[in-house]
Structure formats: structure tokens, C-alpha cells
Amino acid sequence: MDLERVDQIIEKHNSEASSLIQVLLEIQSENHWLPKEALERIAQRLDVPMTRIQHIATFYKAFSLVPKGRHEVHICMGTACHVRGAPRILDTVQDLIGIKPGETDLDMKFSLQTVNCLGCCALGPVMEVDGVYHGKMAPAKTADILKNYE
Amino acid sequence: MSPILLKIDGAKVQAQEGMSVWEAAASVGIAIPSLCLHGQLEPYGACRVCMVEVEVKGWTRLVASCCYPVEPDLVVRTRSTKIDKIRKTILELLLAHAPDSPQLKAMGQEYGANPNRFEKEASFCVHCGLCVRYCAEVKKLNVVGFVDRGTRREIGFIPELAAKECWNCKECFPLCPTSALQAAYVLTEALYAPHPFPKS
Ligand code: SF4
Ligand code: FES
């Protein structure tokens, strides 16, 4: 992410220290992660200490300090999904894209994450890709869905 | 401003508005143990070692005396079987994280804490925040901060700043009750090896 874009986002929020989380969220959603250079720029322009940015960026799960893939795959491991076979979904997806939860593949295509409840237990097991929910998953169906992503 | 009258361990105490119960007790020579409290820093309420029982209109509750402001007619008990037992448990929990901390050991002995009651989880840092707050509030340098949350919370130095500021300061080192801070500093220094920290 170039720093010009970071500056634009900062300016949109009038360089106000109280907008720190908003600025971080916008960078996260555009860039999928928070690069150090961007954080340093924010620290300087909003006049907030790096320690606070580091604390916030590690406190909320929405932020990532490591590069994320273009597509974020979330597999629900909540109780309802679990008993309906989520572990098998996870196994299949891990085999398909070759990474474990918390990892990103070398082509930066997918990042895989497990989550504890997506709030739609009746649809379980659920797999979410880039915010789109795929309910009533079966291991065999995961490949059909994932092949639509570039 | 008229003084606030309250009772601490049966003694009548005059305190000023804005004082904490801990300070009011100290002003009449009643010592309440503390760990995360520091004269130059805002009270933080992290360690809970200073727990006391307060009574308002017959209702009692347990509060951290370092953060609890005095109020008129408050009745405070700083020692009782119940409070001593709570402090003992808190110290036992802290000792599970930092079994060799001299401060914790001394307090633990006073309250008969069994250092082996809980399974050891040697994270060393007990999240007292003394280092983080001293760096921010007194030195205004913000070199060391907290990272992550809950049980995974730990302190972290910003290496670029540490390389610039710490060698000539190190004022937080003696504050740490567990030496976790010194360890974290040495680790930061080592990880930053391609750009050695100045030594003078
Ligand atoms: S490193 Fe030491 S001073 Fe800093 S928060 Fe942890 S226990 Fe407290
Ligand atoms: S001294 Fe009051 S909570 Fe630590």
C-alpha cells in the first residue's frame, strides 16, 4: 500500500488522534493487513505513540500485522458447526489450499482462519469467504466454491 | 474544601476529596500492601493486592483501595480473615507467574501464600503496567507498551525507539517486580541485532 493512500485516509479523518481505530480499519479493509510503514506514518501524522498503535492493532482480531491473502476463508468451529462436521470441512480446505489456520499461501491467494461462531448455527457447517456465507457445507462442496476465487 | 470523614479499621480519618482510600489509610499510618501503585503514576488497579472491604449504608463490597476515592461516612476494613484470604489467593496466583519475585515472595510470606498452590505458568510479567506507565507518564517516551490481550498480553518494546532511548534511561528497570522487563529488553536488543543498540 503506498503511503499516499495512507495520507488520504488520514486526511479524510482530519488527522485526529481520536480517529485512530477508524484509520486502521480502513487500511485493513483496503490492504488486508497493516504494514509497518503505514503504522509509522499514522503515528507521526496523528501524533499518537507507536506503543498505542501496537496495542490496538494486536488487541482487536480485525487487524493483521502480517500480510493476508486476497481472499479470507473463515471456517466456523462453533459448537453447532462442530457437531455437524466442521472439522472435516476444515481438513478438506486445508488440503485444498495447503495451509493451516492462521496462515496465508505463497501466492497470497487465500488466508485461512477458524472462527468460533458466525451467528448462523442453523446453516452449519458454515464456511465464509470474503464475507459471503456458504451454509450446509460438505467437504466435497468446498472445492467448487473455492475454485471461483482468483 | 471541607474534609471528608471516614472510618478505617475503626479509626476516624479525615481525608481530602479526590484522595483514594489507600492514601487516606497511609495518612494515618495504616499500610495497605500494593504492587502496581507508584507515587509518580496514576493509580492503575491491576494487581488487586490492595483489596479492602468498604461499607456504605450497611452494604459491603470489595474494592481496590488504590483506585477507590474516599467518600463521607465510608467504613473501610483493611484486614480481616476474609480480606487476608483474598490477598493470599491473589498472591498465590501472581506467584504462579513469577515464583522468584522478591517482592511477591515477601508479601506471600506475610499472608501465608503457598507458592505451589497453582500450577506454574512462568510468564514472569504480572501485567502491573509499571514499566509501560512510567515510560509513558513520567518519561513521555512510550518505548514500551502492551501487546495482545487477556492471558496472552505481554509487554513489547518498539525496537527503533529502544535503541535510541533506553541505554541512557533504564529507569523502569528497578520498578519491575519480576525482571520480566529486563528480559524483554535483552530480547529486543538481540532481535534487533543487525543494528546494534548503542552501549554508551
Ligand atoms: S514487565 Fe514488569 S513492570 Fe512491566 S508490566 Fe510486566 S511485571 Fe510490570
Ligand atoms: S495497588 Fe491497587 S490494584 Fe495494584
XYZ file of C-alpha atoms and ligand atoms in Angstrom:
362
model
C 0.000 0.000 0.000
C 1.524 3.333 -0.935
C 1.842 5.996 1.676
C -0.074 8.494 -0.413
C -3.187 6.425 0.059
C -2.457 6.222 3.779
C -2.192 10.005 3.839
C -5.511 10.339 2.037
C -7.221 8.163 4.625
C -5.605 10.134 7.426
C -6.740 13.416 5.888
C -10.263 12.144 5.491
C -10.295 11.869 9.261
C -8.709 15.319 9.725
C -5.598 13.751 11.253
C -7.440 13.361 14.520
C -5.927 11.094 17.113
C -9.403 10.003 18.172
C -9.938 8.505 14.692
C -7.049 6.087 15.098
C -9.176 2.945 15.025
C -11.171 4.182 12.015
C -7.977 4.877 10.098
C -6.591 1.454 10.971
C -9.855 -0.231 9.957
C -9.870 1.481 6.573
C -6.313 0.499 5.833
C -7.028 -3.029 6.990
C -10.043 -3.388 4.715
C -8.305 -1.947 1.657
C -4.962 -3.594 2.144
C -5.935 -6.689 4.189
C -3.117 -6.009 6.634
C -1.294 -3.182 8.369
C 2.259 -2.680 7.107
C 4.781 -1.144 9.482
C 5.451 1.862 7.230
C 1.756 2.704 7.274
C 1.645 2.467 11.071
C 4.681 4.682 11.394
C 3.059 7.251 9.150
C -0.126 7.153 11.218
C 1.859 7.557 14.444
C 3.556 10.610 13.023
C 0.535 12.263 11.431
C -1.983 11.599 14.226
C 0.644 12.244 16.868
C -0.054 9.032 18.788
C 2.696 6.845 20.224
C 3.632 3.699 18.349
C 3.076 1.718 21.551
C -0.619 2.614 21.483
C -0.989 1.692 17.827
C 0.747 -1.595 18.518
C -1.539 -2.284 21.449
C -4.693 -1.587 19.448
C -3.517 -3.437 16.360
C -2.839 -6.534 18.449
C -5.892 -6.157 20.687
C -8.592 -6.455 18.022
C -8.756 -9.551 15.896
C -9.938 -7.445 12.953
C -6.373 -6.225 12.452
C -3.500 -8.154 10.985
C 0.169 -7.225 11.244
C 1.188 -9.860 8.713
C 0.249 -9.926 5.010
C -3.079 -11.561 4.253
C -4.171 -13.269 1.055
C -6.562 -11.717 -1.431
C -9.369 -13.895 -0.100
C -10.144 -14.623 3.501
C -11.625 -18.012 4.273
C -13.264 -18.464 7.655
C -14.405 -21.869 8.813
C -16.810 -21.882 11.714
C -15.771 -24.194 14.547
C -18.597 -23.223 16.898
C -20.447 -25.960 18.715
C -23.278 -26.309 16.189
C -20.942 -26.362 13.180
C -18.567 -28.636 15.034
C -21.133 -31.344 15.648
C -22.306 -31.036 12.074
C -18.876 -31.851 10.720
C -16.824 -28.636 10.684
C -13.567 -30.487 11.443
C -13.943 -32.450 8.203
C -14.623 -29.229 6.278
C -11.511 -27.706 7.773
C -9.414 -30.760 6.899
C -10.573 -30.681 3.286
C -9.970 -26.949 2.908
C -6.528 -27.260 4.471
C -5.660 -29.956 1.951
C -7.093 -27.958 -0.942
C -5.224 -24.725 -0.337
C -2.291 -26.249 1.504
C -2.260 -24.059 4.614
C -3.284 -24.281 8.259
C -5.494 -21.828 10.129
C -3.688 -18.543 10.677
C -1.589 -18.982 7.548
C -1.516 -17.463 4.069
C -0.427 -19.346 0.966
C 2.655 -18.379 -1.025
C 0.647 -16.907 -3.915
C -1.158 -14.672 -1.418
C -4.417 -16.038 -2.707
C -6.048 -17.378 0.457
C -5.759 -16.792 4.180
C -7.413 -19.390 6.382
C -8.905 -18.716 9.800
C -11.129 -20.646 12.138
C -13.830 -18.703 13.971
C -15.963 -19.638 16.932
C -19.428 -18.701 15.772
C -20.651 -16.818 12.731
C -24.100 -16.420 14.218
C -25.989 -18.624 11.797
C -25.850 -22.009 13.509
C -28.907 -23.296 11.613
C -26.860 -23.157 8.422
C -23.972 -25.175 9.863
C -21.434 -26.171 8.967
C -20.588 -22.747 7.616
C -17.681 -21.549 5.534
C -17.330 -17.836 4.870
C -15.263 -16.447 2.009
C -14.715 -12.674 1.806
C -17.851 -12.049 3.813
C -20.076 -14.385 1.783
C -21.608 -17.203 3.803
C -21.753 -20.698 2.406
C -24.043 -22.799 4.572
C -24.736 -26.536 4.845
C -21.212 -27.235 3.686
C -19.984 -30.667 2.794
C -16.319 -31.477 2.269
C -16.983 -32.217 -1.400
C -18.638 -28.837 -1.974
C -15.720 -26.747 -0.713
C -13.621 -27.219 -3.849
C -16.482 -25.997 -6.065
C -16.708 -22.804 -4.069
C -13.006 -22.103 -3.712
C -12.302 -22.568 -7.414
C -14.339 -19.405 -8.119
C -11.716 -17.246 -6.468
C -8.713 -15.911 -8.279
C -12.960 22.330 50.849
C -14.274 20.603 53.940
C -12.554 17.345 54.830
C -14.250 14.022 54.232
C -14.711 11.930 57.347
C -14.466 8.195 57.143
C -13.513 5.243 59.288
C -10.610 2.970 58.539
C -10.093 -0.087 60.748
C -12.134 1.589 63.445
C -10.119 4.826 63.424
C -11.691 8.125 62.420
C -9.851 9.570 59.441
C -10.020 12.993 57.825
C -9.328 12.950 54.128
C -9.475 15.387 51.249
C -11.766 14.969 48.285
C -10.076 13.104 45.472
C -7.891 11.014 47.761
C -8.001 7.275 47.404
C -8.783 5.006 50.315
C -5.189 3.785 50.097
C -3.854 7.312 50.519
C -6.263 8.085 53.342
C -5.128 4.950 55.167
C -1.470 5.806 54.597
C -2.032 9.290 56.021
C -2.854 7.778 59.419
C -0.154 5.142 59.249
C -2.271 2.202 58.106
C -0.268 0.400 55.462
C -2.200 -1.437 52.777
C 0.000 -3.663 50.627
C 0.340 -2.680 46.982
C 2.209 -3.763 43.914
C 1.150 -1.713 40.936
C 0.923 1.570 42.808
C 3.678 4.154 42.297
C 3.884 7.671 43.696
C 4.597 9.300 40.348
C 1.939 7.412 38.411
C -1.815 7.443 38.174
C -3.366 4.513 40.063
C -3.981 1.601 37.721
C -5.759 -1.106 39.698
C -4.025 -4.017 38.038
C -2.666 -6.189 40.829
C -5.604 -6.172 43.283
C -3.222 -6.788 46.173
C -4.571 -3.614 47.817
C -8.098 -5.063 48.049
C -10.112 -3.853 51.050
C -13.688 -4.138 52.213
C -15.786 -0.966 52.157
C -19.155 -0.497 53.744
C -21.688 2.067 52.554
C -25.052 2.222 54.341
C -24.613 -1.302 55.581
C -23.682 -2.722 52.184
C -20.233 -4.150 51.917
C -18.123 -4.775 48.885
C -14.554 -5.471 47.929
C -12.654 -2.758 46.104
C -9.092 -1.948 45.055
C -8.209 0.719 47.617
C -5.658 2.428 45.348
C -8.402 3.401 42.898
C -11.350 3.855 45.224
C -11.991 7.504 46.134
C -12.842 8.396 49.703
C -16.451 9.304 50.412
C -18.190 10.621 53.532
C -19.059 8.022 56.196
C -17.325 5.226 54.397
C -16.334 2.351 56.646
C -13.179 0.584 55.493
C -11.678 -2.649 56.733
C -8.139 -3.247 55.537
C -7.538 -6.525 57.403
C -9.932 -9.331 58.212
C -9.957 -13.063 57.769
C -11.818 -12.629 54.511
C -9.535 -9.954 53.076
C -6.375 -11.752 54.137
C -7.641 -14.868 52.412
C -8.354 -12.957 49.213
C -4.920 -11.332 49.270
C -3.372 -14.719 49.889
C -5.101 -16.160 46.825
C -4.145 -13.183 44.667
C -0.524 -13.561 45.743
C -0.646 -17.273 45.029
C -1.907 -16.541 41.531
C 0.791 -13.926 40.956
C 3.438 -16.298 42.305
C 2.398 -18.904 39.747
C 3.615 -16.431 37.116
C 6.715 -15.134 38.837
C 7.767 -17.568 41.585
C 11.114 -15.859 42.270
C 9.995 -12.265 42.520
C 11.413 -10.940 45.804
C 8.508 -8.540 46.302
C 5.895 -11.239 45.720
C 7.768 -13.694 47.912
C 7.922 -11.234 50.796
C 4.249 -10.367 50.539
C 3.390 -14.006 50.047
C 5.145 -14.910 53.268
C 3.257 -12.267 55.191
C -0.069 -13.667 54.045
C 0.931 -17.325 54.221
C 0.612 -17.819 50.476
C 1.593 -21.225 49.189
C 3.723 -20.555 46.087
C 2.928 -24.023 44.765
C -0.821 -23.863 45.093
C -1.368 -23.191 41.397
C 0.418 -24.798 38.523
C 3.377 -22.681 37.445
C 2.865 -20.588 34.377
C 6.110 -18.736 34.158
C 5.140 -15.738 32.089
C 7.044 -13.635 34.636
C 5.265 -10.437 33.657
C 2.336 -9.913 36.028
C 0.838 -7.076 33.958
C 1.355 -4.491 36.687
C 1.988 -1.930 33.963
C 4.655 -0.088 35.962
C 7.142 -0.113 33.104
C 4.598 0.887 30.463
C 3.099 3.642 32.564
C 6.424 5.005 33.786
C 7.708 5.263 30.240
C 4.525 6.985 29.090
C 3.596 9.147 32.069
C 6.911 10.175 33.583
C 9.387 9.929 30.717
C 6.833 10.580 27.970
C 8.865 8.337 25.693
C 6.416 5.474 25.009
C 9.127 2.981 24.209
C 7.477 0.012 25.894
C 3.804 -0.884 25.610
C 1.371 -3.729 25.965
C 0.730 -6.128 23.114
C -2.200 -8.519 22.646
C -4.839 -9.073 25.306
C -6.166 -11.306 28.042
C -3.915 -14.151 29.086
C -1.727 -13.589 26.042
C -0.977 -9.994 26.912
C 2.696 -9.124 27.193
C 4.945 -6.111 27.047
C 6.816 -5.144 23.912
C 9.477 -2.567 23.145
C 9.425 -0.532 19.949
C 12.929 -1.522 18.849
C 13.811 1.688 16.978
C 12.866 3.777 19.993
C 14.530 1.416 22.445
C 17.781 1.693 20.505
C 17.594 5.443 20.809
C 16.314 5.998 24.331
C 16.781 3.073 26.699
C 20.520 2.899 27.241
C 20.589 6.335 28.817
C 17.451 5.829 30.895
C 16.634 2.345 32.156
C 14.666 3.993 34.946
C 11.897 1.427 34.589
C 14.239 -1.495 35.266
C 14.168 -1.309 39.063
C 10.382 -0.864 39.023
C 9.607 -4.292 37.570
C 8.674 -6.686 40.373
C 9.613 -9.721 38.319
C 12.532 -8.854 36.000
C 10.331 -9.708 33.018
C 11.056 -6.230 31.749
C 14.823 -6.675 31.687
C 14.374 -9.978 29.877
C 12.140 -8.368 27.270
C 14.666 -5.591 26.772
C 17.540 -8.009 26.206
C 15.369 -9.975 23.790
C 14.523 -6.841 21.822
C 18.195 -5.963 21.693
C 19.081 -9.413 20.399
C 16.360 -9.459 17.755
C 17.469 -6.061 16.567
C 20.989 -7.426 16.179
C 21.671 -6.178 12.633
C 21.509 -2.678 14.074
C 23.230 -2.951 17.423
C 21.918 -0.908 20.318
C 24.287 1.810 21.481
C 26.134 0.931 24.658
C 27.138 4.339 25.851
S 7.362 -6.247 32.660
Fe 7.481 -5.987 34.876
S 6.979 -3.816 35.239
Fe 6.322 -4.299 33.154
S 4.149 -4.887 33.339
Fe 5.339 -6.791 33.449
S 5.701 -7.170 35.632
Fe 5.051 -4.998 35.426
S -2.009 -1.433 44.191
Fe -4.170 -1.300 43.923
S -4.547 -2.716 42.342
Fe -2.395 -2.736 42.483
